[in-house]
Short mmCIF file of C-alpha atoms in Angstrom, two decimals:
data_model
loop_
_atom_site.label_atom_id
_atom_site.label_comp_id
_atom_site.label_asym_id
_atom_site.label_seq_id
_atom_site.Cartn_x
_atom_site.Cartn_y
_atom_site.Cartn_z
CA MET A 1 -28.58 79.37 -2.68
CA GLY A 2 -26.27 77.74 -5.07
CA ARG A 3 -25.87 73.97 -5.05
CA GLN A 4 -22.54 72.82 -3.66
CA ARG A 5 -21.00 69.76 -5.27
CA TRP A 6 -18.25 67.67 -3.80
CA GLY A 7 -16.41 65.26 -6.06
CA ILE A 8 -14.12 62.52 -4.95
CA ARG A 9 -11.89 61.12 -7.59
CA VAL A 10 -9.64 58.29 -6.59
CA ALA A 11 -8.01 56.32 -9.39
CA PHE A 12 -5.67 53.38 -9.27
CA LEU A 13 -3.58 52.80 -12.36
CA LEU A 14 -2.48 49.16 -12.67
CA LEU A 15 0.72 48.59 -14.59
CA GLY A 16 1.37 45.02 -15.84
CA MET A 17 -0.69 41.98 -14.97
CA ALA A 18 -0.49 42.29 -11.15
CA ALA A 19 -3.29 43.83 -9.12
CA LEU A 20 -3.03 45.19 -5.58
CA ALA A 21 -1.35 41.99 -4.40
CA THR A 22 0.89 39.57 -6.20
CA THR A 23 -0.45 36.02 -6.42
CA ALA A 24 2.11 33.32 -5.67
CA ALA A 25 2.73 30.76 -8.38
CA ALA A 26 1.14 27.36 -7.81
CA VAL A 27 3.54 24.68 -6.67
CA ALA A 28 4.02 21.82 -9.14
CA LEU A 29 5.87 18.52 -8.80
CA HIS A 30 8.31 16.65 -11.00
CA TRP A 31 10.50 13.55 -10.73
CA THR A 32 14.21 13.91 -10.14
CA ARG A 33 16.83 11.15 -10.35
CA LEU A 34 18.64 10.26 -7.13
CA GLY A 35 22.22 9.04 -6.95
CA ARG A 36 23.39 5.85 -8.63
CA LEU A 37 23.05 2.62 -6.72
CA SER A 38 26.27 1.19 -8.18
CA GLY A 39 28.84 1.92 -10.85
CA THR A 40 29.36 5.16 -12.70
CA THR A 41 27.79 4.38 -16.06
CA GLY A 42 25.41 1.95 -17.68
CA PRO A 43 22.24 0.26 -16.40
CA GLN A 44 21.55 0.14 -12.69
CA PRO A 45 20.10 -2.88 -10.85
CA ALA A 46 16.33 -3.32 -11.16
CA VAL A 47 14.68 -1.89 -8.04
CA ALA A 48 12.00 -4.29 -6.83
CA ALA A 49 11.16 -2.68 -3.46
CA LEU A 50 11.70 0.60 -1.62
CA ALA A 51 11.40 1.39 2.09
CA ALA A 52 11.98 4.77 3.75
CA HIS A 53 12.70 5.37 7.43
CA PRO A 54 9.55 6.69 9.18
CA THR A 55 11.35 9.45 11.14
CA ASP A 56 14.80 9.93 9.59
CA ALA A 57 14.40 11.73 6.27
CA ASP A 58 17.89 10.74 5.16
CA VAL A 59 17.53 6.94 5.36
CA ILE A 60 16.16 4.99 2.38
CA TYR A 61 16.50 1.31 1.47
CA ALA A 62 16.27 -0.24 -1.99
CA GLY A 63 15.86 -3.96 -2.65
CA THR A 64 17.02 -5.06 -6.09
CA TRP A 65 17.30 -7.92 -8.53
CA LEU A 66 20.69 -9.12 -9.73
CA THR A 67 20.37 -7.63 -13.19
CA THR A 68 23.89 -6.16 -13.34
CA ALA A 69 27.23 -7.80 -12.59
CA GLU A 70 27.98 -5.66 -9.53
CA ALA A 71 24.43 -5.55 -8.07
CA ALA A 72 23.84 -6.03 -4.34
CA LEU A 73 20.52 -7.30 -3.02
CA ILE A 74 20.02 -4.36 -0.64
CA TYR A 75 21.25 -0.77 -0.81
CA ARG A 76 21.06 1.87 1.91
CA SER A 77 21.29 5.64 1.63
CA GLY A 78 22.00 7.85 4.63
CA ASP A 79 21.75 11.15 2.76
CA GLY A 80 18.33 11.08 1.18
CA GLY A 81 19.39 9.09 -1.87
CA GLN A 82 22.34 11.19 -3.01
CA THR A 83 24.68 8.24 -2.42
CA TRP A 84 24.06 4.54 -1.79
CA GLN A 85 26.04 1.75 -0.17
CA PRO A 86 25.49 -2.03 -0.37
CA ALA A 87 23.75 -3.31 2.78
CA ALA A 88 23.61 -7.04 2.10
CA ALA A 89 26.14 -8.62 4.49
CA GLY A 90 24.92 -12.07 5.51
CA LEU A 91 22.45 -12.45 2.64
CA PRO A 92 23.07 -15.35 0.24
CA THR A 93 25.58 -14.69 -2.49
CA ASP A 94 24.63 -17.51 -4.83
CA LEU A 95 21.28 -16.34 -6.17
CA PRO A 96 20.97 -16.72 -9.95
CA ALA A 97 21.17 -13.68 -12.18
CA ASN A 98 17.88 -11.83 -12.70
CA THR A 99 16.50 -12.92 -9.34
CA GLY A 100 16.61 -11.20 -5.97
CA VAL A 101 14.34 -9.22 -3.66
CA ASN A 102 10.58 -9.70 -3.83
CA ASP A 103 9.67 -7.40 -0.92
CA LEU A 104 11.26 -5.27 1.80
CA ILE A 105 9.63 -3.84 4.94
CA LEU A 106 10.64 -1.97 8.11
CA ASP A 107 9.33 -2.51 11.61
CA PRO A 108 7.28 0.69 12.22
CA THR A 109 8.22 0.89 15.90
CA ASP A 110 11.89 -0.06 15.45
CA PRO A 111 12.94 0.99 11.95
CA ASP A 112 16.42 -0.47 12.39
CA VAL A 113 14.67 -3.85 12.08
CA LEU A 114 14.08 -4.87 8.47
CA TYR A 115 12.68 -7.95 6.77
CA VAL A 116 13.44 -8.94 3.19
CA ALA A 117 11.80 -11.64 1.08
CA LEU A 118 14.17 -13.24 -1.42
CA GLN A 119 13.12 -15.17 -4.46
CA ARG A 120 13.17 -18.86 -3.44
CA ARG A 121 15.27 -18.10 -0.34
CA GLY A 122 12.59 -17.26 2.21
CA VAL A 123 12.72 -14.37 4.70
CA TRP A 124 15.76 -12.66 6.25
CA ARG A 125 15.99 -10.13 9.07
CA SER A 126 18.34 -7.27 9.97
CA ASP A 127 18.43 -5.76 13.46
CA ASP A 128 20.97 -3.04 12.64
CA GLY A 129 19.60 -1.06 9.72
CA GLY A 130 20.87 -3.42 7.04
CA ALA A 131 24.46 -3.73 8.30
CA SER A 132 23.98 -7.48 8.71
CA TRP A 133 21.28 -10.06 7.96
CA ALA A 134 20.25 -13.43 9.37
CA ASN A 135 18.00 -16.18 8.05
CA VAL A 136 14.65 -16.44 9.86
CA ASN A 137 13.29 -19.42 7.93
CA ASP A 138 12.08 -22.01 10.40
CA GLY A 139 8.92 -23.80 11.34
CA ALA A 140 6.41 -23.78 8.48
CA LEU A 141 8.56 -21.50 6.31
CA ALA A 142 11.03 -23.56 4.27
CA PRO A 143 14.51 -22.19 3.45
CA ASN A 144 13.73 -22.27 -0.28
CA GLU A 145 10.28 -20.72 0.05
CA ASN A 146 9.42 -18.16 -2.65
CA VAL A 147 7.91 -15.39 -0.53
CA VAL A 148 6.20 -12.89 -2.82
CA ALA A 149 4.97 -10.30 -0.32
CA LEU A 150 5.47 -9.25 3.31
CA ALA A 151 3.35 -7.31 5.78
CA ILE A 152 3.80 -6.32 9.42
CA ASP A 153 1.10 -5.52 11.94
CA PRO A 154 1.88 -2.08 13.46
CA ALA A 155 0.27 -3.08 16.76
CA PRO A 156 2.12 -5.27 19.28
CA PRO A 157 3.30 -8.01 19.00
CA HIS A 158 4.05 -6.80 15.42
CA THR A 159 3.13 -10.05 13.72
CA ILE A 160 4.90 -10.69 10.41
CA TYR A 161 2.91 -12.08 7.46
CA ALA A 162 4.80 -13.81 4.66
CA LEU A 163 2.81 -14.74 1.56
CA SER A 164 4.50 -17.37 -0.57
CA ASP A 165 3.73 -19.64 -3.50
CA ASP A 166 2.43 -22.17 -0.96
CA GLY A 167 0.19 -19.79 1.00
CA LEU A 168 0.51 -17.74 4.17
CA ASN A 169 2.99 -18.11 7.03
CA VAL A 170 2.74 -15.96 10.16
CA LEU A 171 5.45 -15.13 12.71
CA ASP A 172 4.88 -13.57 16.12
CA ASN A 173 7.17 -13.03 19.09
CA ASN A 174 6.82 -16.64 20.16
CA GLY A 175 7.96 -18.08 16.81
CA PRO A 176 8.46 -20.13 14.73
CA TRP A 177 6.53 -19.49 11.50
CA GLU A 178 3.02 -20.96 11.47
CA ALA A 179 1.02 -21.78 8.34
CA MET A 180 -2.41 -20.11 8.30
CA ASN A 181 -4.18 -21.27 5.17
CA ARG A 182 -7.57 -22.46 6.37
CA GLY A 183 -10.11 -21.31 3.80
CA LEU A 184 -7.50 -20.44 1.16
CA PRO A 185 -7.26 -22.37 -2.12
CA THR A 186 -4.50 -24.96 -2.33
CA ALA A 187 -1.26 -23.95 -4.01
CA ASN A 188 -1.92 -26.12 -7.06
CA ARG A 189 -5.17 -24.26 -7.71
CA THR A 190 -4.04 -20.66 -7.38
CA VAL A 191 -1.17 -18.18 -7.59
CA TYR A 192 -0.76 -15.97 -4.52
CA THR A 193 0.14 -12.42 -5.50
CA ASP A 194 -0.23 -9.89 -2.68
CA ILE A 195 -1.26 -9.26 0.93
CA ALA A 196 -2.43 -6.13 2.77
CA LEU A 197 -3.42 -5.47 6.39
CA ASP A 198 -6.32 -3.24 7.40
CA PRO A 199 -4.81 -0.45 9.56
CA THR A 200 -8.24 0.35 11.03
CA ASP A 201 -9.09 -3.17 12.18
CA PRO A 202 -6.43 -5.32 13.91
CA GLY A 203 -6.46 -8.90 12.70
CA THR A 204 -8.12 -8.04 9.39
CA ALA A 205 -6.12 -8.74 6.24
CA TYR A 206 -6.64 -9.47 2.54
CA ILE A 207 -4.86 -11.83 0.16
CA ALA A 208 -4.94 -11.41 -3.63
CA THR A 209 -4.82 -14.49 -5.87
CA ASN A 210 -5.10 -15.57 -9.49
CA PRO A 211 -7.62 -16.86 -10.60
CA ASN A 212 -9.51 -17.17 -7.30
CA GLY A 213 -9.76 -13.47 -6.54
CA LEU A 214 -9.67 -11.95 -3.07
CA PHE A 215 -9.76 -13.50 0.40
CA ARG A 216 -10.31 -11.85 3.79
CA THR A 217 -9.56 -12.77 7.39
CA ALA A 218 -10.92 -11.03 10.46
CA ASN A 219 -8.97 -13.08 13.01
CA GLY A 220 -5.32 -12.72 12.08
CA GLY A 221 -5.30 -15.45 9.45
CA ARG A 222 -6.87 -18.29 11.39
CA LEU A 223 -9.77 -18.42 8.89
CA TRP A 224 -10.06 -16.95 5.40
CA ARG A 225 -13.23 -16.31 3.39
CA SER A 226 -13.62 -15.48 -0.29
CA LYS A 227 -14.62 -11.91 -1.15
CA SER A 228 -14.87 -12.51 -4.90
CA ASP A 229 -18.62 -13.02 -5.38
CA GLN A 230 -19.18 -9.49 -6.59
CA LEU A 231 -16.04 -9.15 -8.70
CA PRO A 232 -16.62 -8.77 -12.46
CA GLY A 233 -15.92 -11.64 -14.87
CA ALA A 234 -15.53 -15.36 -14.39
CA SER A 235 -11.78 -15.47 -13.75
CA HIS A 236 -10.47 -13.19 -11.03
CA ASN A 237 -6.80 -12.40 -11.61
CA VAL A 238 -6.20 -10.02 -8.70
CA GLN A 239 -2.62 -8.77 -8.80
CA GLY A 240 -2.53 -6.25 -5.98
CA VAL A 241 -4.42 -5.11 -2.89
CA THR A 242 -4.27 -1.96 -0.75
CA VAL A 243 -6.19 -0.86 2.34
CA THR A 244 -6.16 2.88 3.01
CA ALA A 245 -5.66 4.58 6.36
CA GLY A 246 -9.44 5.03 6.42
CA GLY A 247 -10.14 1.35 5.77
CA GLU A 248 -11.14 1.64 2.11
CA LEU A 249 -10.17 -1.35 -0.02
CA PHE A 250 -8.53 -1.17 -3.47
CA ILE A 251 -7.58 -4.05 -5.76
CA SER A 252 -5.99 -4.23 -9.20
CA MET A 253 -7.46 -6.97 -11.39
CA ARG A 254 -6.36 -7.94 -14.89
CA GLY A 255 -9.16 -7.30 -17.36
CA ALA A 256 -11.01 -5.01 -14.96
CA GLY A 257 -8.42 -2.54 -13.69
CA LEU A 258 -8.58 -0.68 -10.41
CA LEU A 259 -11.59 -1.44 -8.21
CA ARG A 260 -12.55 -0.01 -4.83
CA SER A 261 -14.84 -1.08 -2.00
CA SER A 262 -15.95 0.81 1.11
CA ASN A 263 -17.67 -2.22 2.67
CA ASP A 264 -14.98 -4.92 2.96
CA GLY A 265 -15.47 -6.20 -0.58
CA GLN A 266 -19.24 -6.70 -0.46
CA THR A 267 -19.64 -4.37 -3.43
CA TRP A 268 -17.16 -2.88 -5.89
CA SER A 269 -16.90 0.14 -8.18
CA SER A 270 -14.41 1.05 -10.88
CA SER A 271 -11.85 3.63 -9.79
CA GLN A 272 -9.49 4.10 -12.73
CA THR A 273 -10.72 7.19 -14.58
CA GLY A 274 -7.64 8.72 -16.22
CA ILE A 275 -5.51 5.55 -16.19
CA THR A 276 -4.56 4.41 -19.69
CA PHE A 277 -3.67 0.96 -21.02
CA THR A 278 -2.01 1.83 -24.31
CA ASN A 279 1.10 -0.31 -23.81
CA THR A 280 -0.35 -3.10 -21.71
CA LEU A 281 -3.35 -5.40 -21.42
CA PHE A 282 -6.50 -3.64 -20.33
CA GLY A 283 -6.78 -3.50 -16.57
CA THR A 284 -3.09 -4.09 -15.89
CA VAL A 285 -2.11 -1.57 -13.21
CA SER A 286 -0.49 -1.70 -9.79
CA ALA A 287 -2.48 -1.41 -6.59
CA PRO A 288 -2.31 2.21 -5.42
CA VAL A 289 0.15 3.52 -2.84
CA PHE A 290 -1.23 6.31 -0.62
CA ASP A 291 0.64 9.26 0.85
CA PRO A 292 0.74 8.86 4.66
CA ALA A 293 0.71 12.65 5.01
CA ASP A 294 -2.29 13.20 2.73
CA PRO A 295 -4.86 10.41 2.33
CA GLN A 296 -6.22 12.05 -0.83
CA VAL A 297 -2.94 11.58 -2.72
CA ALA A 298 -2.10 8.22 -4.29
CA LEU A 299 0.16 6.81 -7.00
CA ALA A 300 -0.18 3.78 -9.28
CA TYR A 301 1.73 2.61 -12.36
CA ASN A 302 1.67 0.39 -15.40
CA SER A 303 3.55 0.23 -18.70
CA ASP A 304 2.07 3.60 -19.67
CA GLY A 305 3.83 5.28 -16.74
CA ILE A 306 2.90 6.67 -13.33
CA PHE A 307 -0.55 8.00 -12.48
CA ARG A 308 -1.40 10.34 -9.61
CA SER A 309 -4.69 10.87 -7.80
CA SER A 310 -5.49 13.88 -5.63
CA ASP A 311 -9.04 12.80 -4.74
CA GLY A 312 -8.50 9.60 -2.82
CA GLY A 313 -8.14 7.36 -5.87
CA GLN A 314 -11.36 8.32 -7.63
CA THR A 315 -9.67 9.90 -10.67
CA TRP A 316 -6.11 9.84 -12.00
CA ALA A 317 -3.76 11.88 -14.19
CA ARG A 318 -0.54 10.75 -15.82
CA PHE A 319 2.41 12.00 -13.78
CA THR A 320 5.76 11.50 -15.50
CA ASP A 321 7.14 15.07 -15.50
CA GLY A 322 10.93 14.88 -15.35
CA LEU A 323 11.04 11.08 -15.56
CA SER A 324 13.37 9.67 -18.22
CA VAL A 325 11.67 7.95 -21.16
CA THR A 326 13.85 4.91 -20.39
CA ALA A 327 12.67 4.74 -16.78
CA VAL A 328 10.50 1.60 -16.70
CA VAL A 329 8.73 1.73 -13.33
CA THR A 330 9.04 -1.33 -11.08
CA SER A 331 8.10 -0.09 -7.59
CA LEU A 332 6.53 2.87 -5.77
CA SER A 333 6.64 4.12 -2.19
CA PHE A 334 6.34 7.25 -0.08
CA ALA A 335 8.90 8.66 2.37
CA PRO A 336 6.99 9.27 5.63
CA ALA A 337 9.69 11.52 7.10
CA ARG A 338 9.70 13.75 3.99
CA GLU A 339 6.20 15.11 3.72
CA GLY A 340 4.72 14.67 0.26
CA VAL A 341 7.81 13.00 -1.20
CA ALA A 342 7.27 9.86 -3.28
CA LEU A 343 9.91 7.38 -4.43
CA VAL A 344 9.96 5.29 -7.58
CA GLY A 345 12.21 2.38 -8.48
CA THR A 346 12.97 1.54 -12.10
CA ALA A 347 14.28 -1.38 -14.15
CA VAL A 348 17.57 0.20 -15.28
CA SER A 349 17.48 3.86 -14.20
CA GLY A 350 17.78 3.59 -10.43
CA VAL A 351 15.66 5.46 -7.88
CA TRP A 352 13.77 8.72 -8.42
CA ALA A 353 11.94 11.06 -6.04
CA THR A 354 9.41 13.83 -6.38
CA ALA A 355 10.52 17.42 -5.97
CA GLU A 356 8.81 20.76 -6.21
CA ASP A 357 9.30 22.81 -9.34
CA GLU A 358 11.12 26.07 -8.89
CA PRO A 359 8.42 28.75 -8.77
CA ASP A 360 8.46 31.54 -11.32
CA PRO A 361 9.78 34.82 -9.95
CA PRO A 362 6.96 37.00 -8.64
CA ASP A 363 5.70 39.84 -10.77
CA PRO A 364 6.94 43.28 -9.73
CA PRO A 365 4.61 45.13 -7.41
CA ALA A 366 1.95 47.21 -9.11
CA ARG A 367 2.56 50.93 -9.47
CA LEU A 368 -0.38 52.87 -8.12
CA LEU A 369 -1.35 56.34 -9.23
CA PHE A 370 -3.39 58.21 -6.65
CA VAL A 371 -5.44 61.20 -7.68
CA PRO A 372 -6.26 63.13 -4.51
CA MET A 373 -9.65 64.36 -3.46
CA ILE A 374 -10.68 67.42 -5.43
CA ARG A 375 -13.17 69.89 -4.02
CA ASN A 376 -15.35 71.72 -6.53
#
């Protein structure tokens, strides 16, 4: 009996680089310039602070310094930054040139309420999305106070923290401003630089100083304690502080760089791999800003440019794609209502935002050659 053989020959001929399925191109990001704040040509006002509406993707605010003749202290965009209008009615008009906004924040539960800190003019409030402003300097906060940083507690009663050259003033619904400096160094012994609230622990906040390092309160500012014992070096020039949505603490310290702590500042580790200091003193970098939509994504900057982290601030890569070489970075923020979109303010080049690169067109589908079953 002869042996019967069955052969099955099925061949697929792949033409080009594609296989059975086409792989989509990876999405990349770049910076794109938004519309001009003022004028049609020439330098734009230096952008010192940015704030984006938490639910309306079209609304952005920019706080500036008076570095150009036509500059306004506040600008508002209602179309995602394509156009801007001055939003400074009621703010002082006699600030010296090259001074202006130190900080700008929105009330998270009522984003039509804004607070702005002006250089040597205290704190001002708008209840109508920047259409008008009123002075809220009373109590412990003097009208000529140089407030360097603002923070607002997202939980009721939405306490406002104003850090000035003289220390901390706190405002709640009962008003007026109350000084809360117990445990902090006196103003003639330190420079106050930044404040951050812990979003995971109501009443917990941190203040950055130079040269006295970092201070922490666990009771809304009624008592402050130093958290500098474990910081490197003898002089602790802490320029910025950030607390992540998960409660992790980051500081930027001249001479040391970016440090992180997962235990309220009891111990610290370096967290600046990938950040360069070619054009600035070693360790000079901003405190990181984290993406509210993705806690692994953060941005920081120094004179070398912008750096991006995709692993929660552990490592960084330079991220300046699309950014003009003349764009000296002065502020960073994220736009909560525009998932993944970051904003950057510059010294003379206005406001920029991240955008996705246009993907490459997909490869044509593969041509398949089928050789049918052959029976021998």
